[in-house]
Amino acid sequence: EQAKKIMGNNFIGPSELKKISFKLNITDPYVRKIPSIPFADNILKKIARDYILILGLPSVKDGTKLTINNMRLFFGFDPAEKDPCFYNQDWYLREKFAKDVFLKFKWYLIKKTVVKSSRGKNPEEIEKGLPSDRSFPPAVLTAFTFFSYYLLNGEILWRNDFMWCSDKDENGDRIYVGRYIDPKKINKNGFNIHRHLSIRPCYGLAPQII
């Protein structure tokens, strides 16, 4: 109750998740003992406006793991049929981070916006400068937070921005997500999941002579 009072709308706990359980396709959080919040009140007070405190859930209603693929199966990828939804892409369906990775039943803190000083920098450079108590979030956490927050507050997180994740695909390329709305209005609405192609020896120049 104290954390909820501090965080306001940026608090997504068991009561909030139960409220949207039908729309989120999740089980009742109260079927388990709710874990204690590991973050001190003074820390929460400092970041209450900029971060979301959310209780992660490991499974969906049918008992299977709450993975990106399961969320995509439920929300779909056509905004004309269901909004919010995922962006229409399927390259990641067989990737481990999408089909196997799921959240633990614990509390997470994730920032609502992209850090301004990180814009335009490659993830390796950003990672080197991260404090010991900060890290890239897993993609499944960003998706779960996005849909939960949207359903509760009607607000689109990372509306026009992409954000780096801790996951990599089978080739070692970094995953980035977000940008629900294309500011250029070229692509349809949807929660995007992409990979940042790393430069490898197979990339090179075959020049022409002019």
Tab-separated table of C-alpha atoms in Angstrom:
chain	number	residue	atom	x	y	z
A	1	GLU	CA	0.000	0.000	0.000
A	2	GLN	CA	2.882	2.356	0.752
A	3	ALA	CA	4.527	1.639	-2.616
A	4	LYS	CA	1.213	2.164	-4.396
A	5	LYS	CA	0.792	5.505	-2.656
A	6	ILE	CA	4.287	6.558	-3.724
A	7	MET	CA	4.109	5.375	-7.344
A	8	GLY	CA	0.510	6.326	-8.183
A	9	ASN	CA	-0.431	5.265	-11.726
A	10	ASN	CA	3.105	3.928	-12.159
A	11	PHE	CA	2.283	1.058	-9.814
A	12	ILE	CA	1.051	-2.210	-11.350
A	13	GLY	CA	0.535	-4.695	-8.544
A	14	PRO	CA	-1.680	-7.741	-7.988
A	15	SER	CA	-4.907	-5.716	-7.683
A	16	GLU	CA	-4.196	-3.830	-10.903
A	17	LEU	CA	-3.289	-7.013	-12.775
A	18	LYS	CA	-6.391	-8.793	-11.489
A	19	LYS	CA	-8.465	-5.871	-12.761
A	20	ILE	CA	-7.214	-6.402	-16.326
A	21	SER	CA	-6.639	-10.177	-16.126
A	22	PHE	CA	-9.291	-10.892	-18.770
A	23	LYS	CA	-7.868	-8.309	-21.170
A	24	LEU	CA	-4.298	-9.451	-20.482
A	25	ASN	CA	-4.984	-13.210	-20.538
A	26	ILE	CA	-3.309	-13.816	-17.188
A	27	THR	CA	-4.127	-15.866	-14.112
A	28	ASP	CA	-5.234	-14.284	-10.859
A	29	PRO	CA	-2.020	-13.053	-9.147
A	30	TYR	CA	-3.530	-13.800	-5.738
A	31	VAL	CA	-3.370	-17.568	-6.280
A	32	ARG	CA	0.248	-17.229	-5.110
A	33	LYS	CA	1.798	-15.499	-2.139
A	34	ILE	CA	2.647	-11.994	-3.303
A	35	PRO	CA	6.412	-11.385	-3.038
A	36	SER	CA	7.754	-8.493	-1.001
A	37	ILE	CA	8.853	-5.366	-2.836
A	38	PRO	CA	12.675	-5.292	-2.698
A	39	PHE	CA	13.003	-1.548	-3.339
A	40	ALA	CA	13.176	0.856	-0.380
A	41	ASP	CA	10.676	3.696	-0.059
A	42	ASN	CA	13.368	6.361	-0.445
A	43	ILE	CA	14.408	4.833	-3.780
A	44	LEU	CA	10.821	4.683	-5.022
A	45	LYS	CA	10.230	8.316	-4.053
A	46	LYS	CA	13.198	9.404	-6.183
A	47	ILE	CA	12.045	7.613	-9.336
A	48	ALA	CA	8.249	7.544	-8.879
A	49	ARG	CA	7.498	9.886	-11.801
A	50	ASP	CA	9.845	8.222	-14.300
A	51	TYR	CA	9.661	4.497	-13.556
A	52	ILE	CA	6.978	1.822	-13.397
A	53	LEU	CA	6.922	-0.674	-10.531
A	54	ILE	CA	5.298	-3.830	-11.877
A	55	LEU	CA	4.726	-7.345	-10.578
A	56	GLY	CA	5.916	-9.878	-13.140
A	57	LEU	CA	3.832	-12.968	-13.813
A	58	PRO	CA	5.274	-16.240	-15.135
A	59	SER	CA	2.211	-17.755	-16.841
A	60	VAL	CA	-0.968	-17.046	-18.781
A	61	LYS	CA	-4.468	-18.363	-18.112
A	62	ASP	CA	-3.948	-21.824	-19.615
A	63	GLY	CA	-0.897	-22.366	-17.416
A	64	THR	CA	1.716	-22.007	-20.143
A	65	LYS	CA	4.585	-19.568	-19.771
A	66	LEU	CA	3.960	-15.877	-20.306
A	67	THR	CA	6.308	-15.426	-23.240
A	68	ILE	CA	6.366	-12.878	-26.046
A	69	ASN	CA	4.951	-15.501	-28.394
A	70	ASN	CA	2.026	-16.187	-26.062
A	71	MET	CA	1.313	-12.479	-25.751
A	72	ARG	CA	1.504	-12.091	-29.522
A	73	LEU	CA	-0.895	-15.006	-29.954
A	74	PHE	CA	-3.398	-13.275	-27.649
A	75	PHE	CA	-3.073	-9.648	-28.795
A	76	GLY	CA	-2.515	-10.382	-32.483
A	77	PHE	CA	-0.844	-8.098	-34.994
A	78	ASP	CA	-3.659	-6.210	-36.726
A	79	PRO	CA	-4.680	-2.890	-35.111
A	80	ALA	CA	-7.907	-2.943	-37.119
A	81	GLU	CA	-8.958	-6.081	-35.225
A	82	LYS	CA	-7.431	-5.465	-31.795
A	83	ASP	CA	-5.708	-2.491	-30.253
A	84	PRO	CA	-3.202	-2.623	-28.642
A	85	CYS	CA	-1.376	-5.304	-30.608
A	86	PHE	CA	2.032	-6.360	-31.846
A	87	TYR	CA	3.514	-5.091	-35.085
A	88	ASN	CA	3.015	-7.524	-37.958
A	89	GLN	CA	6.313	-9.419	-38.083
A	90	ASP	CA	7.192	-13.034	-37.388
A	91	TRP	CA	10.972	-13.340	-37.749
A	92	TYR	CA	11.424	-13.869	-33.989
A	93	LEU	CA	8.881	-16.639	-33.361
A	94	ARG	CA	11.549	-19.369	-33.180
A	95	GLU	CA	14.020	-17.261	-31.224
A	96	LYS	CA	14.695	-18.283	-27.626
A	97	PHE	CA	13.969	-14.817	-26.213
A	98	ALA	CA	10.458	-14.941	-27.728
A	99	LYS	CA	9.418	-18.563	-27.207
A	100	ASP	CA	11.230	-19.577	-24.010
A	101	VAL	CA	11.998	-16.540	-21.850
A	102	PHE	CA	9.350	-15.599	-19.277
A	103	LEU	CA	9.115	-13.336	-16.247
A	104	LYS	CA	9.705	-14.438	-12.682
A	105	PHE	CA	7.038	-13.844	-10.052
A	106	LYS	CA	8.760	-10.781	-8.630
A	107	TRP	CA	8.740	-6.982	-8.785
A	108	TYR	CA	10.434	-5.063	-11.595
A	109	LEU	CA	11.284	-1.390	-12.080
A	110	ILE	CA	11.465	-0.114	-15.658
A	111	LYS	CA	11.793	3.427	-17.020
A	112	LYS	CA	8.853	4.967	-18.872
A	113	THR	CA	11.004	6.886	-21.357
A	114	VAL	CA	14.301	6.536	-23.191
A	115	VAL	CA	17.255	8.201	-21.451
A	116	LYS	CA	18.097	11.301	-23.510
A	117	SER	CA	21.862	10.854	-23.218
A	118	SER	CA	21.584	7.355	-24.713
A	119	ARG	CA	19.969	8.460	-27.968
A	120	GLY	CA	21.963	7.665	-31.089
A	121	LYS	CA	24.540	5.535	-29.251
A	122	ASN	CA	25.230	1.867	-29.935
A	123	PRO	CA	24.257	-0.565	-27.162
A	124	GLU	CA	27.844	-1.583	-26.402
A	125	GLU	CA	28.756	2.039	-25.668
A	126	ILE	CA	25.670	2.501	-23.497
A	127	GLU	CA	26.321	-0.724	-21.584
A	128	LYS	CA	29.839	0.362	-20.647
A	129	GLY	CA	28.478	3.464	-18.948
A	130	LEU	CA	25.667	1.799	-17.005
A	131	PRO	CA	25.764	2.060	-13.191
A	132	SER	CA	25.893	-1.235	-11.306
A	133	ASP	CA	22.194	-0.988	-10.408
A	134	ARG	CA	21.000	-0.486	-14.012
A	135	SER	CA	20.697	-2.905	-16.938
A	136	PHE	CA	18.946	-3.409	-20.254
A	137	PRO	CA	15.470	-4.905	-19.661
A	138	PRO	CA	14.485	-8.266	-21.174
A	139	ALA	CA	12.122	-7.908	-24.135
A	140	VAL	CA	9.386	-9.913	-22.401
A	141	LEU	CA	9.339	-7.375	-19.546
A	142	THR	CA	8.976	-4.441	-21.947
A	143	ALA	CA	6.070	-6.129	-23.744
A	144	PHE	CA	4.296	-7.140	-20.524
A	145	THR	CA	4.714	-3.640	-19.096
A	146	PHE	CA	3.577	-1.980	-22.323
A	147	PHE	CA	0.310	-3.906	-22.591
A	148	SER	CA	-0.423	-3.786	-18.853
A	149	TYR	CA	0.126	-0.032	-18.650
A	150	TYR	CA	-1.921	0.619	-21.797
A	151	LEU	CA	-4.872	-1.430	-20.548
A	152	LEU	CA	-4.804	0.246	-17.134
A	153	ASN	CA	-4.103	3.854	-18.052
A	154	GLY	CA	-4.764	4.172	-21.784
A	155	GLU	CA	-1.248	5.541	-22.261
A	156	ILE	CA	1.231	4.356	-24.877
A	157	LEU	CA	4.724	3.787	-23.509
A	158	TRP	CA	7.720	4.366	-25.807
A	159	ARG	CA	5.261	5.789	-28.319
A	160	ASN	CA	7.781	6.816	-30.993
A	161	ASP	CA	10.992	5.415	-29.508
A	162	PHE	CA	12.885	2.157	-29.722
A	163	MET	CA	14.686	0.798	-26.664
A	164	TRP	CA	17.532	-1.685	-26.346
A	165	CYS	CA	16.919	-5.001	-24.568
A	166	SER	CA	19.182	-7.478	-22.792
A	167	ASP	CA	18.278	-10.234	-25.273
A	168	LYS	CA	20.138	-11.241	-28.394
A	169	ASP	CA	19.040	-13.505	-31.237
A	170	GLU	CA	20.755	-16.762	-32.216
A	171	ASN	CA	23.302	-14.809	-34.274
A	172	GLY	CA	24.211	-12.557	-31.365
A	173	ASP	CA	22.370	-9.498	-32.684
A	174	ARG	CA	20.885	-7.192	-30.039
A	175	ILE	CA	17.095	-6.981	-29.711
A	176	TYR	CA	15.325	-3.626	-29.587
A	177	VAL	CA	11.611	-2.963	-29.150
A	178	GLY	CA	8.930	-0.293	-28.886
A	179	ARG	CA	7.761	2.521	-31.190
A	180	TYR	CA	4.088	1.636	-31.200
A	181	ILE	CA	3.250	4.500	-33.561
A	182	ASP	CA	5.318	5.339	-36.640
A	183	PRO	CA	5.702	9.150	-36.605
A	184	LYS	CA	5.931	9.092	-40.412
A	185	LYS	CA	2.634	7.170	-40.614
A	186	ILE	CA	4.170	4.665	-43.036
A	187	ASN	CA	3.774	1.551	-40.879
A	188	LYS	CA	0.689	0.396	-38.995
A	189	ASN	CA	0.473	0.635	-35.226
A	190	GLY	CA	1.975	-2.198	-33.220
A	191	PHE	CA	4.569	-3.061	-30.595
A	192	ASN	CA	7.764	-3.582	-32.607
A	193	ILE	CA	10.456	-6.211	-32.022
A	194	HIS	CA	13.617	-5.922	-34.109
A	195	ARG	CA	17.268	-6.947	-34.070
A	196	HIS	CA	20.277	-4.704	-34.556
A	197	LEU	CA	22.545	-6.352	-37.092
A	198	SER	CA	26.129	-6.463	-35.845
A	199	ILE	CA	28.967	-6.038	-38.333
A	200	ARG	CA	30.513	-9.441	-39.081
A	201	PRO	CA	33.262	-10.662	-41.442
A	202	CYS	CA	30.653	-11.745	-43.994
A	203	TYR	CA	29.797	-8.086	-44.600
A	204	GLY	CA	32.059	-6.213	-46.963
A	205	LEU	CA	32.511	-4.220	-50.142
A	206	ALA	CA	32.673	-5.582	-53.654
A	207	PRO	CA	33.619	-2.349	-55.405
A	208	GLN	CA	32.878	-1.210	-58.869
A	209	ILE	CA	35.410	0.824	-60.823
A	210	ILE	CA	34.135	4.175	-62.016
